[in-house]
N, CA, C and O atoms as a GROMACS GRO file, in nm:
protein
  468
    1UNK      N    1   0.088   2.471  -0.848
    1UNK     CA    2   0.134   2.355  -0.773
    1UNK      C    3   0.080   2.228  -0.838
    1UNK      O    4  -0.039   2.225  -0.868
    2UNK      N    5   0.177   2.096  -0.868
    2UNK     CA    6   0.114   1.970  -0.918
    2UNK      C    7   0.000   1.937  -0.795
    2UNK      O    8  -0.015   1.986  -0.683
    3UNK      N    9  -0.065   1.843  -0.861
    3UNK     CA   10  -0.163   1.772  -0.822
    3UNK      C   11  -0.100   1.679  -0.716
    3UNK      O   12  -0.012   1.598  -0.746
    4UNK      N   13  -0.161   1.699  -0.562
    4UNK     CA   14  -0.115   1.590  -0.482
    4UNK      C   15  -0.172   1.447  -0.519
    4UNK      O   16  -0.275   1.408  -0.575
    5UNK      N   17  -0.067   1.390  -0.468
    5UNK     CA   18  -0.045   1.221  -0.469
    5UNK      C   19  -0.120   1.140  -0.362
    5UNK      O   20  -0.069   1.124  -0.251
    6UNK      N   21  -0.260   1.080  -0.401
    6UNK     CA   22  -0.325   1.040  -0.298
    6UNK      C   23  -0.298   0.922  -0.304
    6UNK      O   24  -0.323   0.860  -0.408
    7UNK      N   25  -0.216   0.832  -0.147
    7UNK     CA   26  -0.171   0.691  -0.121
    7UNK      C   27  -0.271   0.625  -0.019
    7UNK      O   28  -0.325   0.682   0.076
    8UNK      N   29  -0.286   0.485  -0.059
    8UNK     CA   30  -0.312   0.418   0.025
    8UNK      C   31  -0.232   0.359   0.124
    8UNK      O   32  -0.121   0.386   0.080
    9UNK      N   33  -0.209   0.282   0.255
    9UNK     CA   34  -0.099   0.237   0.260
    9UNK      C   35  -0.146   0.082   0.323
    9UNK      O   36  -0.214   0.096   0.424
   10UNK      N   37  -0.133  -0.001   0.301
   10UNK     CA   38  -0.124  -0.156   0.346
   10UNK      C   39  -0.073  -0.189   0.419
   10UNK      O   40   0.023  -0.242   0.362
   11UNK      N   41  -0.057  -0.206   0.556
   11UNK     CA   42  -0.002  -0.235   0.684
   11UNK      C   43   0.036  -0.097   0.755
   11UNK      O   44   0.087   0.005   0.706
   12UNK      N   45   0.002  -0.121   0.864
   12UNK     CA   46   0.037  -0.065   0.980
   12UNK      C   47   0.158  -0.041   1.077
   12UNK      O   48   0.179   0.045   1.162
   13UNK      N   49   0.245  -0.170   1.022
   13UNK     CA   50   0.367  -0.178   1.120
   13UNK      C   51   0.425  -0.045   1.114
   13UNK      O   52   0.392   0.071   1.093
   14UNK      N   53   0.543  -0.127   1.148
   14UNK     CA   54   0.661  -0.046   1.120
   14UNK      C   55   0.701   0.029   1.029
   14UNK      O   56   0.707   0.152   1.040
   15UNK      N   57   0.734  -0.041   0.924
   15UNK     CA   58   0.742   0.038   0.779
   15UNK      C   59   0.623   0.092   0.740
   15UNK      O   60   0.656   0.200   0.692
   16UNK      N   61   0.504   0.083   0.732
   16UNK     CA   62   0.389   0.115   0.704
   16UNK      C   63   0.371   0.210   0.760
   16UNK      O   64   0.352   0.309   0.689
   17UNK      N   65   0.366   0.229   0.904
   17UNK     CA   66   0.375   0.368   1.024
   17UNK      C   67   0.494   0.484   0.980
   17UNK      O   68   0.489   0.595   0.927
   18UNK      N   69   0.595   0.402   1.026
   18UNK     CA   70   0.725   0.461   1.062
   18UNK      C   71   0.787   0.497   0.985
   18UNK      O   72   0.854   0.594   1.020
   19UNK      N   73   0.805   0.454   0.856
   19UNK     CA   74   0.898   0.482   0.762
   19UNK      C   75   0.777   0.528   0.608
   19UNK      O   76   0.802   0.632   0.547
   20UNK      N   77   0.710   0.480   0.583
   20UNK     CA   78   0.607   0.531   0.452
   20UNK      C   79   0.531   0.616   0.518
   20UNK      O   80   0.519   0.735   0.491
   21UNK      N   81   0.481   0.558   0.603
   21UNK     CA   82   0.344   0.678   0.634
   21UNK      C   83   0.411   0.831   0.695
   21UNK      O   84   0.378   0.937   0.642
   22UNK      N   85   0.516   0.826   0.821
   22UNK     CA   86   0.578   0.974   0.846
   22UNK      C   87   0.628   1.013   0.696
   22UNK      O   88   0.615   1.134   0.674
   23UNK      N   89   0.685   0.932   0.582
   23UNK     CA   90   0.773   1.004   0.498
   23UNK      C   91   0.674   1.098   0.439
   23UNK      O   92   0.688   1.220   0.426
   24UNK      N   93   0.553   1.012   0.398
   24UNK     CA   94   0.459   1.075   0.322
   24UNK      C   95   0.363   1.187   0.368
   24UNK      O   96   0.299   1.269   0.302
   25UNK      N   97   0.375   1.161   0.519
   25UNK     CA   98   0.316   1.314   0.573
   25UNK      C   99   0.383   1.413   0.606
   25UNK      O  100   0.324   1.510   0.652
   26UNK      N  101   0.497   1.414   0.594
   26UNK     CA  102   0.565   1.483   0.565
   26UNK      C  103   0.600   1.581   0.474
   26UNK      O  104   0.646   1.692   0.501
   27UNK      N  105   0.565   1.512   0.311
   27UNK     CA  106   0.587   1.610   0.219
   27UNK      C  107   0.498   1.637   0.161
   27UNK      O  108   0.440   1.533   0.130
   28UNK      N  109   0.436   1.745   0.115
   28UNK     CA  110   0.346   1.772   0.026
   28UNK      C  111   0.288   1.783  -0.039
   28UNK      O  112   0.194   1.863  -0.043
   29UNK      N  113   0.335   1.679  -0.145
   29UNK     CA  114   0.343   1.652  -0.276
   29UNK      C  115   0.239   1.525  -0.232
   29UNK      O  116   0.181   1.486  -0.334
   30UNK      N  117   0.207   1.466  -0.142
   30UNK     CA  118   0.111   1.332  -0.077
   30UNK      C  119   0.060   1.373   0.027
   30UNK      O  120   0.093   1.466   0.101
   31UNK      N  121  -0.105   1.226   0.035
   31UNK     CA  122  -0.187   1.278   0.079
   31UNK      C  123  -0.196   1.113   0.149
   31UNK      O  124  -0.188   1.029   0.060
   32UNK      N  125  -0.207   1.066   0.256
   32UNK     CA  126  -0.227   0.968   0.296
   32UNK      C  127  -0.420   0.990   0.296
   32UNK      O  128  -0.478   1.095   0.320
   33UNK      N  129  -0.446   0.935   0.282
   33UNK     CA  130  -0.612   0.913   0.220
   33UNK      C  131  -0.680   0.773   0.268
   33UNK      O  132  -0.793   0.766   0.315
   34UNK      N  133  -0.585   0.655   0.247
   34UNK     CA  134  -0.678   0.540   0.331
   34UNK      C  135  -0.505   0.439   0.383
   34UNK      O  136  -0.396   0.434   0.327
   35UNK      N  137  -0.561   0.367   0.527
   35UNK     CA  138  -0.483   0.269   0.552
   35UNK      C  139  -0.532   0.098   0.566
   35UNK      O  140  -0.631   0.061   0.503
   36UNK      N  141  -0.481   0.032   0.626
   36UNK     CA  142  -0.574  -0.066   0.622
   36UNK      C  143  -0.451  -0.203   0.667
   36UNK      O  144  -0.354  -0.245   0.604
   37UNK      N  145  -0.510  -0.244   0.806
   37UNK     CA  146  -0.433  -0.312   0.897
   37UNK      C  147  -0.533  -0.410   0.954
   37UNK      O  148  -0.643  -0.358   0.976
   38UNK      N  149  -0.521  -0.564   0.990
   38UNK     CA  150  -0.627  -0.656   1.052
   38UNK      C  151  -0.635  -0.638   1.178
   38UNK      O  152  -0.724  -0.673   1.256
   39UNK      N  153  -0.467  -0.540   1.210
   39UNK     CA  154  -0.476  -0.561   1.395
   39UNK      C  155  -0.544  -0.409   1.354
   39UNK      O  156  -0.527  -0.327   1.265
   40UNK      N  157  -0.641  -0.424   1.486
   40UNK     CA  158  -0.712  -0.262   1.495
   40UNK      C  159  -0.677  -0.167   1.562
   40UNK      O  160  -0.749  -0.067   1.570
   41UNK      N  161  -0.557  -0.177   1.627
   41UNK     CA  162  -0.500  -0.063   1.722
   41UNK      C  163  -0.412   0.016   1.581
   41UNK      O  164  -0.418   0.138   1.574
   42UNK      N  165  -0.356  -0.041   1.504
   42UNK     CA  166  -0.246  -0.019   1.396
   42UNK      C  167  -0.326   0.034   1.298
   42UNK      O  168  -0.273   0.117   1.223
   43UNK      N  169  -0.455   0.001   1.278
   43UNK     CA  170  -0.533   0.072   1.106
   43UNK      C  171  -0.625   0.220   1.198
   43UNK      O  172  -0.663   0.320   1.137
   44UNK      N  173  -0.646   0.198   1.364
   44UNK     CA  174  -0.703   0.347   1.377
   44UNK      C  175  -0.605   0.402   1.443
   44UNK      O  176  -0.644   0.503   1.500
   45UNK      N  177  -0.459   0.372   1.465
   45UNK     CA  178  -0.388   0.476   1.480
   45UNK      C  179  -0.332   0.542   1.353
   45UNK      O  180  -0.303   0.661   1.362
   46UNK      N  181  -0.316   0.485   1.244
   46UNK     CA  182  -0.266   0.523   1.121
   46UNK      C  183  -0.387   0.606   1.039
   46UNK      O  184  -0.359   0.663   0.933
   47UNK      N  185  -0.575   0.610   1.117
   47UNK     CA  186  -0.613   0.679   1.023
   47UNK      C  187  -0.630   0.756   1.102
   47UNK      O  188  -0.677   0.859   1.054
   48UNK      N  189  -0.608   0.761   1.249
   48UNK     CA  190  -0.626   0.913   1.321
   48UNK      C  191  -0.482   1.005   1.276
   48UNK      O  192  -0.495   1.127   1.261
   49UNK      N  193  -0.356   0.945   1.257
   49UNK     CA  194  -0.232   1.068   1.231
   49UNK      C  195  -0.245   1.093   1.103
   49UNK      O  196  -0.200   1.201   1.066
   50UNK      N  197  -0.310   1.002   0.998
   50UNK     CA  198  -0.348   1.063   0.849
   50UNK      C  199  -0.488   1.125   0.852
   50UNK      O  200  -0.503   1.157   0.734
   51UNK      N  201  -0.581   1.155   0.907
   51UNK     CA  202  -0.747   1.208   0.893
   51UNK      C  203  -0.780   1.110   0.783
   51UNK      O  204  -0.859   1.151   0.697
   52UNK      N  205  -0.713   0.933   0.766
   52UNK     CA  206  -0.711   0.881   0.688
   52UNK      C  207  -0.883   0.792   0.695
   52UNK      O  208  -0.942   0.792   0.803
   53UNK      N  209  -0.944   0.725   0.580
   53UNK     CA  210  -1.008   0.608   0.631
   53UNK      C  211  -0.957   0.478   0.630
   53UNK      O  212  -0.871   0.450   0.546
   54UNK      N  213  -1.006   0.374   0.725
   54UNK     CA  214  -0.900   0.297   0.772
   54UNK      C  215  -1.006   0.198   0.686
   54UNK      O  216  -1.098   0.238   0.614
   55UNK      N  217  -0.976   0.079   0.709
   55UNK     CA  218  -0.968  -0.056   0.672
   55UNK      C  219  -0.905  -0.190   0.748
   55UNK      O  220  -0.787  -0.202   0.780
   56UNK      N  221  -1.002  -0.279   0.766
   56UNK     CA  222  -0.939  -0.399   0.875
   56UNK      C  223  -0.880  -0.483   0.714
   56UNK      O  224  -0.772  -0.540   0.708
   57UNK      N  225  -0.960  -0.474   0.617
   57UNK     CA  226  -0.901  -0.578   0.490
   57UNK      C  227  -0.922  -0.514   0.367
   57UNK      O  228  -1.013  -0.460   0.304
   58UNK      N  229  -0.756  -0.550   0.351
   58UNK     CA  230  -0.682  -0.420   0.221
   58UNK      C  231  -0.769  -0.476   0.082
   58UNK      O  232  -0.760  -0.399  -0.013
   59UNK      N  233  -0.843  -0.585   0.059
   59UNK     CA  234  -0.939  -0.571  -0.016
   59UNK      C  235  -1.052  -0.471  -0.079
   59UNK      O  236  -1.104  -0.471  -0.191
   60UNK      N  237  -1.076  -0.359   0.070
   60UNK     CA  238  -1.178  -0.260   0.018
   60UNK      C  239  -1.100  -0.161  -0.017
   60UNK      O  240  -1.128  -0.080  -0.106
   61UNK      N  241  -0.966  -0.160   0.070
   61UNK     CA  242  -0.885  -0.029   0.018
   61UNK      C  243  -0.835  -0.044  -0.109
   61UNK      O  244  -0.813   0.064  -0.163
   62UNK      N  245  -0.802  -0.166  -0.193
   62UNK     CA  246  -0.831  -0.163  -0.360
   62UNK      C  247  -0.938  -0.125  -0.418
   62UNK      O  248  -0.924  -0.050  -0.515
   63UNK      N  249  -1.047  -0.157  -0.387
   63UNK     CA  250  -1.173  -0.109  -0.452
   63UNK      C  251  -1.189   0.053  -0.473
   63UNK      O  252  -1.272   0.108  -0.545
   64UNK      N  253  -1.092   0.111  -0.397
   64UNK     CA  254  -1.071   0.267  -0.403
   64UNK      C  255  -1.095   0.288  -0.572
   64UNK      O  256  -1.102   0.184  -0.638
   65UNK      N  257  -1.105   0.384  -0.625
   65UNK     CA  258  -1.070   0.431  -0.769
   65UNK      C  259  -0.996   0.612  -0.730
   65UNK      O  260  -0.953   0.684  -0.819
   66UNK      N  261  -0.998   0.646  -0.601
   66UNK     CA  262  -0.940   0.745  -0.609
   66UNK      C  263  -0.778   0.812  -0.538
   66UNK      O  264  -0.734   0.921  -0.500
   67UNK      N  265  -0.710   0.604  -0.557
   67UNK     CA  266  -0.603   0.661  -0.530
   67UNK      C  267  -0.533   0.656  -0.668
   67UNK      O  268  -0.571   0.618  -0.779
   68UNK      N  269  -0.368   0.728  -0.601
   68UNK     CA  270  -0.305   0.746  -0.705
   68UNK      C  271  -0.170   0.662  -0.711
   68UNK      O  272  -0.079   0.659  -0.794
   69UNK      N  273  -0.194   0.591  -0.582
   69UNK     CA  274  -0.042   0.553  -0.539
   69UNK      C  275  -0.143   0.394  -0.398
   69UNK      O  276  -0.250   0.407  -0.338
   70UNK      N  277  -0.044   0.268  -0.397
   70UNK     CA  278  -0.055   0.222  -0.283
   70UNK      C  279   0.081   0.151  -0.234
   70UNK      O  280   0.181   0.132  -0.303
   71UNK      N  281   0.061   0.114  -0.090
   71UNK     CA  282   0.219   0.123  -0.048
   71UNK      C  283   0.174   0.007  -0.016
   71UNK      O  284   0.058   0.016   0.024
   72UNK      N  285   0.226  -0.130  -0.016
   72UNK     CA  286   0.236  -0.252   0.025
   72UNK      C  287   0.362  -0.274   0.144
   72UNK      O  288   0.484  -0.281   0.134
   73UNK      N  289   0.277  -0.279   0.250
   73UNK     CA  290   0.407  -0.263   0.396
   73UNK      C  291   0.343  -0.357   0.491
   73UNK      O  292   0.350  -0.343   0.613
   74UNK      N  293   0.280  -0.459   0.428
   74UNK     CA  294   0.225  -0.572   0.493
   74UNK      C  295   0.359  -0.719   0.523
   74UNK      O  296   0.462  -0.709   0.456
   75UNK      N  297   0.349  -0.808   0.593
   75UNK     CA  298   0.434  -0.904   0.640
   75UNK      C  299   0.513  -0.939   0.515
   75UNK      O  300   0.435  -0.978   0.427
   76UNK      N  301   0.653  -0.940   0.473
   76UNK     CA  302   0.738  -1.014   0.388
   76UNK      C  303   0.668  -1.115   0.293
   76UNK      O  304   0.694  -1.112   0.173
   77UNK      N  305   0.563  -1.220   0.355
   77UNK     CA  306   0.530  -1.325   0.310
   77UNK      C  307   0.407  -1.312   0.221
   77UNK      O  308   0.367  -1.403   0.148
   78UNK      N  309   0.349  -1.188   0.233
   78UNK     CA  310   0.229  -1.130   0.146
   78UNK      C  311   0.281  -0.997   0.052
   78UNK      O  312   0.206  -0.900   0.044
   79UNK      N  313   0.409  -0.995  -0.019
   79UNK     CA  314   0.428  -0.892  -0.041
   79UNK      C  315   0.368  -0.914  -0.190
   79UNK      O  316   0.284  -0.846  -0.249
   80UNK      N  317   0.438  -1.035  -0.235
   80UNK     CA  318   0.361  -1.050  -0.355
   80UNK      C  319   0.256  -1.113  -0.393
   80UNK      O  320   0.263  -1.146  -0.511
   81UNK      N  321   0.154  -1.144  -0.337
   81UNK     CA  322  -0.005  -1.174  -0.352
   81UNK      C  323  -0.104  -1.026  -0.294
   81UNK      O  324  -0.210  -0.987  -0.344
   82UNK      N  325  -0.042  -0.976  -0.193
   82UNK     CA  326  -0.093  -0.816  -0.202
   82UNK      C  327  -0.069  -0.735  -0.336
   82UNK      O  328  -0.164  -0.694  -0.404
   83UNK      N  329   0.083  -0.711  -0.377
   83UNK     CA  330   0.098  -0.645  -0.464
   83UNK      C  331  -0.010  -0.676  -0.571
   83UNK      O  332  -0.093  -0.599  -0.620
   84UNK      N  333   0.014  -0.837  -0.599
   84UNK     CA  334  -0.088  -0.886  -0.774
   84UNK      C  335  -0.195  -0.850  -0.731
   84UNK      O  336  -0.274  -0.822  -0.822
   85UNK      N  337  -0.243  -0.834  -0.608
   85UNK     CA  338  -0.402  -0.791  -0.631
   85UNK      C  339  -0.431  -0.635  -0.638
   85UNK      O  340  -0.545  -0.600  -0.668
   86UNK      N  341  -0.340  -0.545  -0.612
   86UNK     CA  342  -0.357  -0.441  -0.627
   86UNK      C  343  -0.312  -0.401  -0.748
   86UNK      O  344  -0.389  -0.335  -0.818
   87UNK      N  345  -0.188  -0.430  -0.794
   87UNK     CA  346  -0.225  -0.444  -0.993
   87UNK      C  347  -0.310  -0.514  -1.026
   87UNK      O  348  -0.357  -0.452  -1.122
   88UNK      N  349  -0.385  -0.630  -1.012
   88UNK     CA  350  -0.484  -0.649  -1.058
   88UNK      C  351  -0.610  -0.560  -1.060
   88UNK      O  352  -0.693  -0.547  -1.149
   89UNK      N  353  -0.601  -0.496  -0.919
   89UNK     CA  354  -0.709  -0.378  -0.898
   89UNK      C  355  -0.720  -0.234  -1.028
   89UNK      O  356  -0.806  -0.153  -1.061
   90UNK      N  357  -0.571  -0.269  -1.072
   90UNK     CA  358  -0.538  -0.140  -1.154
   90UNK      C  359  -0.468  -0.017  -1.107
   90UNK      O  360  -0.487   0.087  -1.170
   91UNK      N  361  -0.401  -0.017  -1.017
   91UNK     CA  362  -0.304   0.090  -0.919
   91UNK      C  363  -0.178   0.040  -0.987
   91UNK      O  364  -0.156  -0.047  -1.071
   92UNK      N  365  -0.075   0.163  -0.893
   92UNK     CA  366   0.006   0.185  -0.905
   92UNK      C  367   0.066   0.150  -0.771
   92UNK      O  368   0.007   0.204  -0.678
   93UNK      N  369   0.186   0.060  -0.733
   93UNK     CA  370   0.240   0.006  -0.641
   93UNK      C  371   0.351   0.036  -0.606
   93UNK      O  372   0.432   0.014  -0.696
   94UNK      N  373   0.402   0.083  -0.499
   94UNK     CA  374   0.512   0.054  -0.401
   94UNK      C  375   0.529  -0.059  -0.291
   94UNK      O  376   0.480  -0.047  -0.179
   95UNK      N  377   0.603  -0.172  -0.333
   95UNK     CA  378   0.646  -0.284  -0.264
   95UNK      C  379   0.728  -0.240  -0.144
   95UNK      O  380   0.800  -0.142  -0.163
   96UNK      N  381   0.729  -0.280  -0.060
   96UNK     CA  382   0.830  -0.284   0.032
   96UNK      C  383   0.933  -0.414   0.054
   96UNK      O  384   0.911  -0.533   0.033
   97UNK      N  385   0.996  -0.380   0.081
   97UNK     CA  386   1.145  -0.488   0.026
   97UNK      C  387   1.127  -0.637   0.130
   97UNK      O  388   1.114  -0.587   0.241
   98UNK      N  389   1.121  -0.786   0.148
   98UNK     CA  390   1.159  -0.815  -0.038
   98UNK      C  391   0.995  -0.804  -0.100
   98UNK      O  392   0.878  -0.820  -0.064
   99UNK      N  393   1.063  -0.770  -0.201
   99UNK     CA  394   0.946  -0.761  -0.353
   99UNK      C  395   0.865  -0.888  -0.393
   99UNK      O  396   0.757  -0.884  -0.451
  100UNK      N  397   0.952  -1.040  -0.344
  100UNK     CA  398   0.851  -1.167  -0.348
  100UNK      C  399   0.936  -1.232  -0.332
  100UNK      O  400   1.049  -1.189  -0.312
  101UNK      N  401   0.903  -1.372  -0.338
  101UNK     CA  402   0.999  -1.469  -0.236
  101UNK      C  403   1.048  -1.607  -0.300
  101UNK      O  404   1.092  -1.709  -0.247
  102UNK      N  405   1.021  -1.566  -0.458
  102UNK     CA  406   1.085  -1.643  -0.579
  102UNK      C  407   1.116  -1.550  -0.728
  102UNK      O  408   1.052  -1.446  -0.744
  103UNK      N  409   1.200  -1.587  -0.814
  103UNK     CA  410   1.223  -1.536  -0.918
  103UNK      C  411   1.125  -1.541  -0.983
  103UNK      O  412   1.101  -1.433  -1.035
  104UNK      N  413   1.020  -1.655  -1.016
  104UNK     CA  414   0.897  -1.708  -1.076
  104UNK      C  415   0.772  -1.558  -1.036
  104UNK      O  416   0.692  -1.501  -1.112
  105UNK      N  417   0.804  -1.534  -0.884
  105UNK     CA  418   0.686  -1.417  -0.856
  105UNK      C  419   0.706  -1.282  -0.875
  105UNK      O  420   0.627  -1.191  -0.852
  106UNK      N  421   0.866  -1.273  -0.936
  106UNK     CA  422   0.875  -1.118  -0.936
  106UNK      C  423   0.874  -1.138  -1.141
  106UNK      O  424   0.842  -1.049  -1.220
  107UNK      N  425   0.902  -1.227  -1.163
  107UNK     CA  426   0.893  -1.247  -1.334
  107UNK      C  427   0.719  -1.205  -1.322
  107UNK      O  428   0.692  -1.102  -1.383
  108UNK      N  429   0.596  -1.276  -1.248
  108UNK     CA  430   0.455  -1.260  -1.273
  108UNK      C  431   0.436  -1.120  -1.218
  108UNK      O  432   0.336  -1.069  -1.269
  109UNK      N  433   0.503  -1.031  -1.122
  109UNK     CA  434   0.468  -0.968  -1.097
  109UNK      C  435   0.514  -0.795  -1.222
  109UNK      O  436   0.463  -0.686  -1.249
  110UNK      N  437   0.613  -0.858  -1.252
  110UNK     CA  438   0.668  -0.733  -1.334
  110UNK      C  439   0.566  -0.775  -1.466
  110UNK      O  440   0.484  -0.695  -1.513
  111UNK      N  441   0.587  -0.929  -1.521
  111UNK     CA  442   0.453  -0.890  -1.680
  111UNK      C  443   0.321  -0.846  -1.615
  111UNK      O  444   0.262  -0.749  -1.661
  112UNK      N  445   0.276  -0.910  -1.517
  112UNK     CA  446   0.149  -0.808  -1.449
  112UNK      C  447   0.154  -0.651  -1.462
  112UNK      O  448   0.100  -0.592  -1.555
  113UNK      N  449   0.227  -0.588  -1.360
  113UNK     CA  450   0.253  -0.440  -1.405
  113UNK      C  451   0.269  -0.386  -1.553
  113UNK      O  452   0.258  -0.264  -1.569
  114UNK      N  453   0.292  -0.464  -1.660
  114UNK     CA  454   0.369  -0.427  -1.768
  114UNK      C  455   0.226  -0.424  -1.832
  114UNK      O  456   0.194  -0.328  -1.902
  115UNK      N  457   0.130  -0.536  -1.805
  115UNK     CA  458  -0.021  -0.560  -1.903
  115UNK      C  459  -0.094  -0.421  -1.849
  115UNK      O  460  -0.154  -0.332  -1.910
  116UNK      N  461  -0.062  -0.440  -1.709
  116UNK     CA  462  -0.163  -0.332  -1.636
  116UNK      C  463  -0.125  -0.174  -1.676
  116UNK      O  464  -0.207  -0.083  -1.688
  117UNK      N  465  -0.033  -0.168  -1.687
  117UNK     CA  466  -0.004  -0.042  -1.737
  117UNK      C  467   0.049   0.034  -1.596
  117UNK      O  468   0.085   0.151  -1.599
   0.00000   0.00000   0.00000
């Protein structure tokens, strides 16, 4: 069997809950491992249905070195200053749609990914 896919996930909402986090516990191939939400009903309900560790600020959940994957499902308006800091962290990112909120931030955000590897 491959090596499971350990994700972080960045917000709590909706998409973060409902749509990334069930998809991903769902299949097997992933491991929800840390979440990390400012409201606190949303980061310890998301680490009690993952046996996840939670986080009030997705700052420490970058400092991780043992994920493999993070899901950015935080407010529209932070999609791309979350994302750059978690490529900056050196991860691997899943945006949630929109991806950033000018042509200028998805141009910095794709040569970012591209340096970062």
């Amino acid at each position: 069997m491959a090596q499971t896919i350990r994700v972080g996930i960045i917000g709590q909402g909706r998409s973060g809950a409902n749509i990334h986090g069930w998809h991903l516990a769902t299949d097997p191939r992933y491991r929800v491992v840390a979440v990390a939400d400012e409201i606190a009903s949303r980061r310890e309900n998301g680490a009690k249905k993952h046996g996840a560790e939670a986080h009030a600020d997705y700052q420490y959940l970058l400092r991780r070195t043992d994920l493999d994957l993070v899901v950015n499902a935080t407010f529209s308006h932070r999609h791309a200053p979350v994302t750059r800091d978690a490529l900056l962290a050196g991860h691997n990112v899943l945006c949630e749609k929109p991806f950033a909120r000018t042509v200028a931030e998805v141009d910095e955000l794709i040569a970012l990914s591209r340096r970062s590897g």
